[in-house]
């Protein structure tokens, strides 16, 4: 997978949504002026770090 284009800053922001007995956690990867939105839903048992390079590449 290609790296992020030069000069494009991608910001990763942790996100937590809590309710009694459960926590949903994720990361928002974004640029200053986004052109579209993509949601990546990971597979059960697959670490989020597996998807992060692809998410950052899409964001750039």
mmCIF file of C-alpha atoms in Angstrom:
data_model
loop_
_atom_site.group_PDB
_atom_site.id
_atom_site.type_symbol
_atom_site.label_atom_id
_atom_site.label_comp_id
_atom_site.label_asym_id
_atom_site.label_seq_id
_atom_site.Cartn_x
_atom_site.Cartn_y
_atom_site.Cartn_z
ATOM 1 C CA UNK A 1 0.000 0.000 0.000
ATOM 2 C CA UNK A 2 1.428 3.414 -0.899
ATOM 3 C CA UNK A 3 2.290 5.823 1.880
ATOM 4 C CA UNK A 4 0.380 9.036 2.423
ATOM 5 C CA UNK A 5 1.046 11.684 -0.252
ATOM 6 C CA UNK A 6 3.747 14.196 0.680
ATOM 7 C CA UNK A 7 2.376 17.305 2.334
ATOM 8 C CA UNK A 8 -0.924 15.690 3.391
ATOM 9 C CA UNK A 9 -1.371 15.661 7.164
ATOM 10 C CA UNK A 10 -3.642 12.906 8.458
ATOM 11 C CA UNK A 11 -4.851 13.269 12.044
ATOM 12 C CA UNK A 12 -5.894 10.222 14.097
ATOM 13 C CA UNK A 13 -8.422 10.989 16.851
ATOM 14 C CA UNK A 14 -9.434 8.260 19.333
ATOM 15 C CA UNK A 15 -13.192 7.876 19.848
ATOM 16 C CA UNK A 16 -14.967 6.133 22.756
ATOM 17 C CA UNK A 17 -18.704 5.665 23.154
ATOM 18 C CA UNK A 18 -19.585 4.278 26.572
ATOM 19 C CA UNK A 19 -22.797 2.773 27.896
ATOM 20 C CA UNK A 20 -23.493 0.608 30.937
ATOM 21 C CA UNK A 21 -21.544 -2.602 30.473
ATOM 22 C CA UNK A 22 -20.009 -1.829 27.075
ATOM 23 C CA UNK A 23 -17.517 0.458 25.358
ATOM 24 C CA UNK A 24 -17.271 1.038 21.625
ATOM 25 C CA UNK A 25 -13.840 2.350 20.662
ATOM 26 C CA UNK A 26 -12.400 3.497 17.373
ATOM 27 C CA UNK A 27 -10.183 6.016 15.623
ATOM 28 C CA UNK A 28 -11.168 8.800 13.243
ATOM 29 C CA UNK A 29 -8.478 9.374 10.579
ATOM 30 C CA UNK A 30 -9.068 12.685 8.829
ATOM 31 C CA UNK A 31 -7.491 15.482 6.817
ATOM 32 C CA UNK A 32 -8.209 19.207 7.163
ATOM 33 C CA UNK A 33 -10.501 19.338 4.111
ATOM 34 C CA UNK A 34 -12.115 15.915 3.548
ATOM 35 C CA UNK A 35 -13.787 15.132 0.203
ATOM 36 C CA UNK A 36 -15.782 12.086 1.305
ATOM 37 C CA UNK A 37 -16.492 9.785 4.249
ATOM 38 C CA UNK A 38 -15.649 6.076 4.503
ATOM 39 C CA UNK A 39 -16.533 3.821 7.439
ATOM 40 C CA UNK A 40 -14.352 0.761 8.014
ATOM 41 C CA UNK A 41 -15.942 -1.922 10.179
ATOM 42 C CA UNK A 42 -13.349 -4.360 11.408
ATOM 43 C CA UNK A 43 -13.794 -8.103 11.696
ATOM 44 C CA UNK A 44 -14.277 -9.675 15.117
ATOM 45 C CA UNK A 45 -10.927 -10.617 16.608
ATOM 46 C CA UNK A 46 -8.858 -8.548 14.149
ATOM 47 C CA UNK A 47 -6.810 -5.791 15.833
ATOM 48 C CA UNK A 48 -7.643 -2.233 14.763
ATOM 49 C CA UNK A 49 -3.959 -1.748 13.919
ATOM 50 C CA UNK A 50 -4.502 -4.047 10.915
ATOM 51 C CA UNK A 51 -6.872 -1.496 9.316
ATOM 52 C CA UNK A 52 -5.131 1.735 10.358
ATOM 53 C CA UNK A 53 -2.633 2.004 7.430
ATOM 54 C CA UNK A 54 -5.488 1.549 4.932
ATOM 55 C CA UNK A 55 -7.660 4.111 6.755
ATOM 56 C CA UNK A 56 -4.828 6.667 6.761
ATOM 57 C CA UNK A 57 -4.144 6.022 3.061
ATOM 58 C CA UNK A 58 -7.842 6.579 2.255
ATOM 59 C CA UNK A 59 -7.910 9.756 4.348
ATOM 60 C CA UNK A 60 -4.948 11.197 2.453
#
